[in-house]
XYZ file of C-alpha atoms in Angstrom:
157
model
C -22.269 32.166 0.253
C -18.929 32.650 1.023
C -16.269 30.089 2.859
C -14.306 30.982 5.365
C -11.145 29.287 4.384
C -10.545 27.534 1.250
C -11.086 28.326 -2.614
C -14.207 26.874 -2.991
C -16.719 23.715 -1.722
C -15.274 21.012 -3.817
C -14.634 17.930 -1.894
C -11.168 17.399 -3.778
C -10.035 21.233 -2.750
C -10.918 20.315 0.680
C -8.901 17.475 0.965
C -5.912 19.373 -1.155
C -6.679 22.038 1.505
C -6.058 19.926 4.120
C -3.481 17.198 3.437
C -2.116 18.871 0.253
C 1.082 20.857 1.873
C 3.987 19.054 2.429
C 3.437 18.137 6.274
C 0.006 17.790 7.111
C 0.006 14.098 5.677
C 2.761 12.769 7.327
C 1.909 14.533 10.577
C -1.761 12.034 10.079
C 0.954 9.415 8.967
C 2.944 9.728 12.071
C -0.070 9.955 14.495
C -2.458 7.069 13.052
C 0.099 4.260 11.537
C 3.382 4.840 14.231
C 1.198 5.805 17.100
C 3.147 9.695 18.152
C 0.484 11.836 19.836
C 3.041 14.723 21.276
C 4.562 17.876 19.873
C 8.219 16.385 20.661
C 7.038 12.883 19.058
C 6.602 14.522 16.129
C 9.081 16.623 15.618
C 11.942 13.093 16.368
C 10.284 12.082 12.784
C 12.699 11.444 9.920
C 11.831 14.634 7.468
C 12.557 16.818 10.448
C 9.248 19.222 10.493
C 10.510 22.519 12.077
C 8.935 23.381 15.531
C 7.232 26.678 13.877
C 5.935 25.222 10.724
C 4.897 21.822 13.052
C 2.814 24.111 15.422
C 1.036 26.148 12.426
C -0.312 22.547 10.577
C -1.071 20.586 13.997
C -3.510 24.260 14.880
C -4.570 23.867 11.412
C -5.746 20.444 11.653
C -7.433 20.708 14.787
C -8.977 24.096 12.759
C -10.563 21.570 10.350
C -11.648 18.816 12.894
C -9.139 16.001 11.694
C -7.066 16.087 15.086
C -8.220 17.138 18.660
C -5.393 18.600 21.123
C -5.752 17.485 24.305
C -3.703 19.029 27.862
C -2.194 16.732 29.952
C -3.938 16.353 33.258
C -0.584 16.324 35.113
C 1.524 18.835 33.346
C 0.081 22.275 32.336
C 2.754 22.600 29.400
C 2.026 19.075 27.814
C -0.623 18.319 25.332
C -1.725 14.488 23.240
C -2.597 15.041 19.997
C -5.460 12.680 18.600
C -7.848 11.883 15.597
C -11.633 12.650 15.420
C -13.687 10.375 13.684
C -12.969 12.722 10.605
C -9.302 12.109 11.595
C -9.845 8.352 11.533
C -11.403 8.589 8.036
C -8.286 9.574 6.437
C -6.675 6.261 7.179
C -8.088 5.154 4.230
C -6.370 8.182 2.333
C -2.899 6.984 3.846
C -3.473 3.041 3.342
C -3.845 3.894 -0.525
C -1.187 6.769 -0.595
C 0.955 3.646 0.884
C 0.191 1.372 -1.600
C 0.399 3.638 -4.122
C 3.879 4.862 -2.982
C 5.475 1.673 -2.469
C 6.034 1.342 -6.023
C 8.337 4.131 -6.038
C 10.736 3.567 -3.499
C 12.934 0.314 -2.432
C 11.579 -1.572 0.608
C 13.870 -2.731 2.980
C 13.411 -6.142 4.506
C 10.994 -7.019 7.035
C 9.173 -3.431 6.232
C 5.874 -4.100 7.750
C 4.241 -2.385 5.202
C 4.756 -5.090 2.661
C 3.020 -7.545 5.430
C 0.427 -4.960 5.806
C -0.275 -4.830 1.530
C -0.337 -8.370 1.888
C -3.216 -8.886 4.048
C -6.835 -8.258 3.367
C -7.824 -4.576 2.771
C -11.195 -3.933 4.253
C -9.336 -6.258 7.869
C -6.488 -4.302 7.509
C -8.732 -0.883 7.520
C -11.092 -2.237 10.378
C -8.150 -2.929 12.616
C -6.029 -0.114 11.908
C -9.593 2.312 12.431
C -10.277 0.439 15.898
C -6.526 0.200 17.547
C -6.788 4.272 16.508
C -10.016 4.410 18.109
C -8.180 2.985 21.349
C -5.590 4.706 21.394
C -3.162 3.216 19.525
C -2.483 3.173 15.378
C -1.321 0.645 12.837
C 2.077 -0.311 13.402
C 3.277 1.492 17.136
C 3.149 -0.966 19.786
C 2.239 -4.889 20.738
C -1.094 -3.469 20.942
C -1.224 -2.040 16.914
C -3.556 -3.441 14.289
C -0.632 -4.881 12.614
C 0.040 -7.015 15.730
C -3.552 -8.414 16.330
C -3.895 -8.791 12.594
C -0.448 -11.111 12.399
C -1.404 -12.704 15.892
C -4.406 -13.453 14.171
C -2.522 -15.129 11.070
C -0.639 -17.153 12.882
C -3.617 -18.440 15.047
C -5.232 -19.345 11.969
C -2.426 -21.270 10.274
């Protein structure tokens, strides 16, 4: 039986086809790590994705069941994007990619990734998934997983 999309039924190939382009994993980083949810927020990322490429990657992630597009109740021209459970499962991939990538880039003083990586891995992953399910992210905002874990660590001292 031939697949509608993709080269094979190999799980590694599926992962590469979903996140192997130059932008999809960065879009998921922005959504899951930084708490971005709108087209305009994604456009303002420092990597400077173009609007047509962004639209294409968002549509591809939606077709793959990684994200869901929700129209605004107040403005028919606006939509928000959020992760499905399948998308939330990609948190592990983002975490490990960040851990690996930290060895290749200089870290700035106070970069939250250093603090995140110093925390218990399972605690981080659990808190991150919970935050995303509640509409948050790892690093974005007062209710982020990082803020909650940091507060918990201060309370334990």
